[in-house]
Amino acid sequence: MTAETVFVAGATGLVGKPLIHRLVDRGHHVRALVRNDPSATLMLSMGAEPVLGDLAAPGPWQDHLGDCTSVIDASQARPHGRLTAGRANRAGRDRVRFTQNLLEAIRNGHSPLGSYVWLTGLDELVPGPDRFVDETSPINVRPRGFGRIGSQIRPVLEAAHQSWGLPLVALHMGLIYGSVGWFPDYLRRLQRRRFALVGDAQTFVPLVSAADVARTIVAAVEKRPAGRRYVVVDDEPARQGEFVRFLAERLGVPAPQRQFPLWLAGLIVGRAAVETAASNVRGRNARVKSELDVQLEFPSYREGTPPLVEEFVSATQGRNAGRK
Ligand SMILES: NC(=O)c1ccc[n+]([C@@H]2O[C@H](COP(=O)([O-])OP(=O)(O)OC[C@H]3O[C@@H](n4cnc5c(N)ncnc54)[C@H](OP(=O)(O)O)[C@@H]3O)[C@@H](O)[C@H]2O)c1
């Protein structure tokens, strides 16, 4: 395996941190874009070279892409508060600017790029009647949920792929659970008995662990399958009700009985967030296994979530003990 020089945008995020660990473990040289000094110190401690900069604005950070052999965009312009449709659309426009700044730096660079890995969601794909999506699923022309972000970036990347050969690899990922982001928030609400199911308990939630997302991205960097796209989910599509019951049991709290209709959940967390949460989609991951040789560490939430629940419980106990 050849060691790659990889530029990572979004290095401090839910996906970014396990990704940096995996890249460094595999012997790649990693440049991690960060927005402040504490994040730079963190990246150094993880074995990556920090690059200070803001994706929203062109700047000296772009000079660090010129000799990279791979670029991974794991950034997200996360809006504050409820994820309304308007905020998701605005986040999409921000991400387009981020993408254009990355592409400008790549075009001005002097090394041929092996892969540009773009992370998007399943909301962009139209499921079949059985609610499955895979790499043959058509692109949704009326995107919902987080797909409102991806659908704005896609044309920019595809134009670059077609017009000047950007080696684009698109990863359509399910809901990613890990030790930060929506998953600990879910646990917190369950623990405080403030959880409600969104719509029908029988709807599918396409899950994948952040650790397995990191594995898949690194496999894409190493195999360089330019022009290909992949659905990245675990092996076992879960239903919302059973997933939440499993987590409640692990936390030792009663399973929530409250069920909010979509319109009410939309008022609370925002329409776009509900559209993704209730998308009722499941994915097939056969291509990731056959072409990228990825072996999932966590084939389902049953293996992947218990260590995170334990981590969450001990952090909560630690905080409570500190307050006494
Ligand atoms: N989470 C999911 O369930 C999910 C599902 C499907 C697809 N995805 C995709 O996966 C990717 C990563 O998602 P995530 O959940 O890991 O995101 P995240 O945890 O919200 O992390 C976002 C990252 O982007 C960085 N960032 C934001 N604005 C920036 C800017 N202006 N300049 C430089 N860096 C900036 C943040 O840096 P700071 O630390 O400085 O804020 C952070 O490192 C996204 O593209 C998302 O669409 C996620």
GROMACS .gro file of N, CA, C and O in nm, residues 216-292:
model
  308
  216THR      N    1  -1.445   0.287   0.587
  216THR     CA    2  -1.487   0.292   0.446
  216THR      C    3  -1.418   0.407   0.372
  216THR      O    4  -1.372   0.391   0.258
  217ILE      N    5  -1.409   0.521   0.439
  217ILE     CA    6  -1.344   0.636   0.373
  217ILE      C    7  -1.198   0.602   0.344
  217ILE      O    8  -1.146   0.630   0.235
  218VAL      N    9  -1.130   0.543   0.441
  218VAL     CA   10  -0.988   0.512   0.422
  218VAL      C   11  -0.971   0.408   0.311
  218VAL      O   12  -0.880   0.418   0.228
  219ALA      N   13  -1.064   0.313   0.303
  219ALA     CA   14  -1.058   0.215   0.193
  219ALA      C   15  -1.074   0.287   0.059
  219ALA      O   16  -1.007   0.253  -0.039
  220ALA      N   17  -1.161   0.389   0.054
  220ALA     CA   18  -1.181   0.464  -0.071
  220ALA      C   19  -1.054   0.542  -0.107
  220ALA      O   20  -1.016   0.550  -0.224
  221VAL      N   21  -0.988   0.597  -0.006
  221VAL     CA   22  -0.862   0.670  -0.030
  221VAL      C   23  -0.758   0.574  -0.089
  221VAL      O   24  -0.687   0.606  -0.184
  222GLU      N   25  -0.751   0.454  -0.032
  222GLU     CA   26  -0.647   0.360  -0.074
  222GLU      C   27  -0.677   0.296  -0.210
  222GLU      O   28  -0.586   0.266  -0.287
  223LYS      N   29  -0.804   0.277  -0.241
  223LYS     CA   30  -0.839   0.208  -0.368
  223LYS      C   31  -0.865   0.306  -0.482
  223LYS      O   32  -0.870   0.264  -0.598
  224ARG      N   33  -0.891   0.431  -0.451
  224ARG     CA   34  -0.910   0.535  -0.552
  224ARG      C   35  -1.014   0.500  -0.660
  224ARG      O   36  -0.982   0.506  -0.780
  225PRO      N   37  -1.135   0.465  -0.622
  225PRO     CA   38  -1.233   0.425  -0.724
  225PRO      C   39  -1.303   0.548  -0.785
  225PRO      O   40  -1.424   0.567  -0.768
  226ALA      N   41  -1.226   0.627  -0.860
  226ALA     CA   42  -1.280   0.754  -0.911
  226ALA      C   43  -1.406   0.732  -0.993
  226ALA      O   44  -1.414   0.638  -1.073
  227GLY      N   45  -1.505   0.819  -0.970
  227GLY     CA   46  -1.629   0.812  -1.047
  227GLY      C   47  -1.733   0.718  -0.988
  227GLY      O   48  -1.843   0.709  -1.040
  228ARG      N   49  -1.699   0.646  -0.878
  228ARG     CA   50  -1.793   0.549  -0.821
  228ARG      C   51  -1.867   0.611  -0.703
  228ARG      O   52  -1.818   0.702  -0.637
  229ARG      N   53  -1.986   0.557  -0.676
  229ARG     CA   54  -2.053   0.596  -0.552
  229ARG      C   55  -2.093   0.472  -0.473
  229ARG      O   56  -2.109   0.364  -0.530
  230TYR      N   57  -2.107   0.491  -0.343
  230TYR     CA   58  -2.128   0.379  -0.252
  230TYR      C   59  -2.233   0.414  -0.147
  230TYR      O   60  -2.235   0.527  -0.098
  231VAL      N   61  -2.313   0.315  -0.114
  231VAL     CA   62  -2.406   0.330  -0.001
  231VAL      C   63  -2.338   0.271   0.122
  231VAL      O   64  -2.293   0.155   0.119
  232VAL      N   65  -2.327   0.351   0.226
  232VAL     CA   66  -2.252   0.310   0.345
  232VAL      C   67  -2.348   0.297   0.464
  232VAL      O   68  -2.387   0.397   0.525
  233VAL      N   69  -2.388   0.174   0.490
  233VAL     CA   70  -2.477   0.145   0.604
  233VAL      C   71  -2.430   0.015   0.666
  233VAL      O   72  -2.347  -0.055   0.608
  234ASP      N   73  -2.486  -0.018   0.784
  234ASP     CA   74  -2.447  -0.147   0.841
  234ASP      C   75  -2.532  -0.259   0.778
  234ASP      O   76  -2.609  -0.234   0.684
  235ASP      N   77  -2.518  -0.381   0.834
  235ASP     CA   78  -2.582  -0.496   0.767
  235ASP      C   79  -2.729  -0.513   0.798
  235ASP      O   80  -2.798  -0.588   0.730
  236GLU      N   81  -2.774  -0.450   0.907
  236GLU     CA   82  -2.908  -0.484   0.956
  236GLU      C   83  -2.995  -0.360   0.969
  236GLU      O   84  -2.983  -0.287   1.068
  237PRO      N   85  -3.081  -0.336   0.869
  237PRO     CA   86  -3.168  -0.218   0.882
  237PRO      C   87  -3.252  -0.229   1.010
  237PRO      O   88  -3.311  -0.333   1.035
  238ALA      N   89  -3.252  -0.123   1.088
  238ALA     CA   90  -3.324  -0.126   1.216
  238ALA      C   91  -3.456  -0.051   1.200
  238ALA      O   92  -3.470   0.035   1.114
  239ARG      N   93  -3.550  -0.085   1.286
  239ARG     CA   94  -3.673  -0.006   1.291
  239ARG      C   95  -3.663   0.087   1.411
  239ARG      O   96  -3.608   0.050   1.516
  240GLN      N   97  -3.716   0.209   1.393
  240GLN     CA   98  -3.704   0.311   1.495
  240GLN      C   99  -3.742   0.260   1.636
  240GLN      O  100  -3.667   0.278   1.732
  241GLY      N  101  -3.860   0.193   1.644
  241GLY     CA  102  -3.910   0.150   1.775
  241GLY      C  103  -3.816   0.052   1.844
  241GLY      O  104  -3.783   0.066   1.961
  242GLU      N  105  -3.766  -0.047   1.767
  242GLU     CA  106  -3.680  -0.150   1.828
  242GLU      C  107  -3.544  -0.090   1.868
  242GLU      O  108  -3.487  -0.126   1.971
  243PHE      N  109  -3.495   0.003   1.786
  243PHE     CA  110  -3.366   0.068   1.815
  243PHE      C  111  -3.376   0.145   1.947
  243PHE      O  112  -3.291   0.131   2.036
  244VAL      N  113  -3.483   0.221   1.962
  244VAL     CA  114  -3.499   0.303   2.082
  244VAL      C  115  -3.522   0.214   2.205
  244VAL      O  116  -3.467   0.240   2.313
  245ARG      N  117  -3.599   0.105   2.187
  245ARG     CA  118  -3.622   0.012   2.301
  245ARG      C  119  -3.489  -0.048   2.345
  245ARG      O  120  -3.462  -0.060   2.464
  246PHE      N  121  -3.405  -0.084   2.249
  246PHE     CA  122  -3.275  -0.144   2.280
  246PHE      C  123  -3.191  -0.046   2.362
  246PHE      O  124  -3.130  -0.082   2.464
  247LEU      N  125  -3.189   0.081   2.320
  247LEU     CA  126  -3.107   0.180   2.390
  247LEU      C  127  -3.162   0.205   2.531
  247LEU      O  128  -3.086   0.216   2.627
  248ALA      N  129  -3.296   0.212   2.541
  248ALA     CA  130  -3.358   0.238   2.673
  248ALA      C  131  -3.321   0.125   2.769
  248ALA      O  132  -3.285   0.149   2.885
  249GLU      N  133  -3.325   0.003   2.717
  249GLU     CA  134  -3.290  -0.113   2.801
  249GLU      C  135  -3.146  -0.103   2.849
  249GLU      O  136  -3.116  -0.126   2.966
  250ARG      N  137  -3.055  -0.069   2.759
  250ARG     CA  138  -2.914  -0.057   2.798
  250ARG      C  139  -2.894   0.053   2.899
  250ARG      O  140  -2.804   0.046   2.984
  251LEU      N  141  -2.975   0.159   2.890
  251LEU     CA  142  -2.961   0.271   2.985
  251LEU      C  143  -3.031   0.241   3.117
  251LEU      O  144  -3.014   0.313   3.215
  252GLY      N  145  -3.118   0.137   3.117
  252GLY     CA  146  -3.194   0.103   3.237
  252GLY      C  147  -3.308   0.201   3.262
  252GLY      O  148  -3.342   0.230   3.376
  253VAL      N  149  -3.367   0.253   3.154
  253VAL     CA  150  -3.483   0.343   3.169
  253VAL      C  151  -3.600   0.282   3.091
  253VAL      O  152  -3.579   0.199   3.002
  254PRO      N  153  -3.723   0.322   3.126
  254PRO     CA  154  -3.836   0.265   3.052
  254PRO      C  155  -3.834   0.308   2.905
  254PRO      O  156  -3.792   0.420   2.875
  255ALA      N  157  -3.880   0.218   2.818
  255ALA     CA  158  -3.887   0.254   2.675
  255ALA      C  159  -3.992   0.364   2.659
  255ALA      O  160  -4.098   0.358   2.721
  256PRO      N  161  -3.963   0.466   2.580
  256PRO     CA  162  -4.058   0.577   2.567
  256PRO      C  163  -4.184   0.531   2.494
  256PRO      O  164  -4.177   0.454   2.400
  257GLN      N  165  -4.296   0.581   2.542
  257GLN     CA  166  -4.425   0.545   2.481
  257GLN      C  167  -4.476   0.659   2.394
  257GLN      O  168  -4.561   0.638   2.308
  258ARG      N  169  -4.425   0.780   2.421
  258ARG     CA  170  -4.479   0.896   2.346
  258ARG      C  171  -4.442   0.886   2.200
  258ARG      O  172  -4.330   0.849   2.164
  259GLN      N  173  -4.534   0.926   2.116
  259GLN     CA  174  -4.511   0.921   1.972
  259GLN      C  175  -4.563   1.053   1.914
  259GLN      O  176  -4.682   1.083   1.931
  260PHE      N  177  -4.476   1.131   1.855
  260PHE     CA  178  -4.520   1.259   1.800
  260PHE      C  179  -4.551   1.244   1.651
  260PHE      O  180  -4.472   1.184   1.577
  261PRO      N  181  -4.663   1.299   1.607
  261PRO     CA  182  -4.685   1.302   1.462
  261PRO      C  183  -4.578   1.389   1.396
  261PRO      O  184  -4.518   1.474   1.462
  262LEU      N  185  -4.555   1.365   1.267
  262LEU     CA  186  -4.445   1.434   1.200
  262LEU      C  187  -4.457   1.586   1.209
  262LEU      O  188  -4.358   1.656   1.230
  263TRP      N  189  -4.580   1.638   1.197
  263TRP     CA  190  -4.595   1.784   1.197
  263TRP      C  191  -4.552   1.842   1.331
  263TRP      O  192  -4.487   1.946   1.337
  264LEU      N  193  -4.582   1.769   1.441
  264LEU     CA  194  -4.547   1.821   1.573
  264LEU      C  195  -4.395   1.811   1.595
  264LEU      O  196  -4.331   1.905   1.642
  265ALA      N  197  -4.339   1.695   1.557
  265ALA     CA  198  -4.193   1.680   1.568
  265ALA      C  199  -4.123   1.789   1.486
  265ALA      O  200  -4.022   1.846   1.527
  266GLY      N  201  -4.180   1.821   1.370
  266GLY     CA  202  -4.123   1.925   1.283
  266GLY      C  203  -4.121   2.059   1.353
  266GLY      O  204  -4.025   2.135   1.340
  267LEU      N  205  -4.227   2.088   1.429
  267LEU     CA  206  -4.229   2.216   1.501
  267LEU      C  207  -4.120   2.221   1.607
  267LEU      O  208  -4.064   2.326   1.638
  268ILE      N  209  -4.089   2.104   1.664
  268ILE     CA  210  -3.992   2.101   1.774
  268ILE      C  211  -3.847   2.100   1.722
  268ILE      O  212  -3.765   2.179   1.767
  269VAL      N  213  -3.817   2.011   1.629
  269VAL     CA  214  -3.676   2.000   1.586
  269VAL      C  215  -3.649   2.054   1.447
  269VAL      O  216  -3.535   2.063   1.403
  270GLY      N  217  -3.755   2.090   1.377
  270GLY     CA  218  -3.738   2.145   1.241
  270GLY      C  219  -3.777   2.043   1.134
  270GLY      O  220  -3.754   1.923   1.150
  271ARG      N  221  -3.835   2.096   1.027
  271ARG     CA  222  -3.891   2.006   0.924
  271ARG      C  223  -3.784   1.920   0.858
  271ARG      O  224  -3.804   1.800   0.837
  272ALA      N  225  -3.669   1.979   0.827
  272ALA     CA  226  -3.567   1.902   0.755
  272ALA      C  227  -3.513   1.788   0.843
  272ALA      O  228  -3.488   1.677   0.794
  273ALA      N  229  -3.497   1.815   0.973
  273ALA     CA  230  -3.447   1.710   1.064
  273ALA      C  231  -3.546   1.594   1.068
  273ALA      O  232  -3.508   1.476   1.065
  274VAL      N  233  -3.676   1.626   1.071
  274VAL     CA  234  -3.778   1.522   1.077
  274VAL      C  235  -3.784   1.444   0.945
  274VAL      O  236  -3.801   1.322   0.944
  275GLU      N  237  -3.767   1.515   0.836
  275GLU     CA  238  -3.769   1.446   0.706
  275GLU      C  239  -3.661   1.337   0.700
  275GLU      O  240  -3.684   1.228   0.650
  276THR      N  241  -3.542   1.369   0.754
  276THR     CA  242  -3.436   1.267   0.754
  276THR      C  243  -3.467   1.157   0.855
  276THR      O  244  -3.458   1.038   0.822
  277ALA      N  245  -3.510   1.198   0.976
  277ALA     CA  246  -3.534   1.098   1.082
  277ALA      C  247  -3.644   1.001   1.041
  277ALA      O  248  -3.641   0.883   1.077
  278ALA      N  249  -3.743   1.050   0.967
  278ALA     CA  250  -3.858   0.965   0.933
  278ALA      C  251  -3.855   0.922   0.787
  278ALA      O  252  -3.958   0.886   0.731
  279SER      N  253  -3.737   0.921   0.727
  279SER     CA  254  -3.731   0.893   0.582
  279SER      C  255  -3.768   0.749   0.550
  279SER      O  256  -3.801   0.716   0.438
  280ASN      N  257  -3.759   0.661   0.650
  280ASN     CA  258  -3.803   0.523   0.632
  280ASN      C  259  -3.732   0.455   0.514
  280ASN      O  260  -3.795   0.402   0.425
  281VAL      N  261  -3.601   0.460   0.521
  281VAL     CA  262  -3.518   0.407   0.413
  281VAL      C  263  -3.421   0.306   0.472
  281VAL      O  264  -3.377   0.321   0.586
  282ARG      N  265  -3.390   0.203   0.397
  282ARG     CA  266  -3.283   0.110   0.438
  282ARG      C  267  -3.188   0.094   0.320
  282ARG      O  268  -3.228   0.117   0.204
  283GLY      N  269  -3.064   0.059   0.350
  283GLY     CA  270  -2.965   0.057   0.242
  283GLY      C  271  -2.900  -0.079   0.225
  283GLY      O  272  -2.899  -0.161   0.317
  284ARG      N  273  -2.848  -0.104   0.104
  284ARG     CA  274  -2.771  -0.227   0.078
  284ARG      C  275  -2.625  -0.188   0.065
  284ARG      O  276  -2.591  -0.096  -0.009
  285ASN      N  277  -2.538  -0.262   0.135
  285ASN     CA  278  -2.397  -0.222   0.140
  285ASN      C  279  -2.305  -0.317   0.062
  285ASN      O  280  -2.184  -0.319   0.083
  286ALA      N  281  -2.364  -0.395  -0.030
  286ALA     CA  282  -2.285  -0.500  -0.098
  286ALA      C  283  -2.165  -0.441  -0.175
  286ALA      O  284  -2.056  -0.499  -0.175
  287ARG      N  285  -2.182  -0.324  -0.237
  287ARG     CA  286  -2.072  -0.270  -0.318
  287ARG      C  287  -1.953  -0.228  -0.231
  287ARG      O  288  -1.837  -0.246  -0.271
  288VAL      N  289  -1.981  -0.174  -0.114
  288VAL     CA  290  -1.872  -0.135  -0.024
  288VAL      C  291  -1.788  -0.257   0.012
  288VAL      O  292  -1.665  -0.251   0.019
  289LYS      N  293  -1.856  -0.370   0.029
  289LYS     CA  294  -1.784  -0.492   0.067
  289LYS      C  295  -1.708  -0.550  -0.051
  289LYS      O  296  -1.592  -0.589  -0.039
  290SER      N  297  -1.774  -0.554  -0.168
  290SER     CA  298  -1.709  -0.624  -0.281
  290SER      C  299  -1.601  -0.538  -0.345
  290SER      O  300  -1.496  -0.589  -0.385
  291GLU      N  301  -1.623  -0.407  -0.356
  291GLU     CA  302  -1.524  -0.324  -0.428
  291GLU      C  303  -1.420  -0.263  -0.335
  291GLU      O  304  -1.306  -0.244  -0.374
  292LEU      N  305  -1.462  -0.228  -0.213
  292LEU     CA  306  -1.366  -0.161  -0.123
  292LEU      C  307  -1.309  -0.258  -0.019
  292LEU      O  308  -1.226  -0.219   0.063
   0.00000   0.00000   0.00000
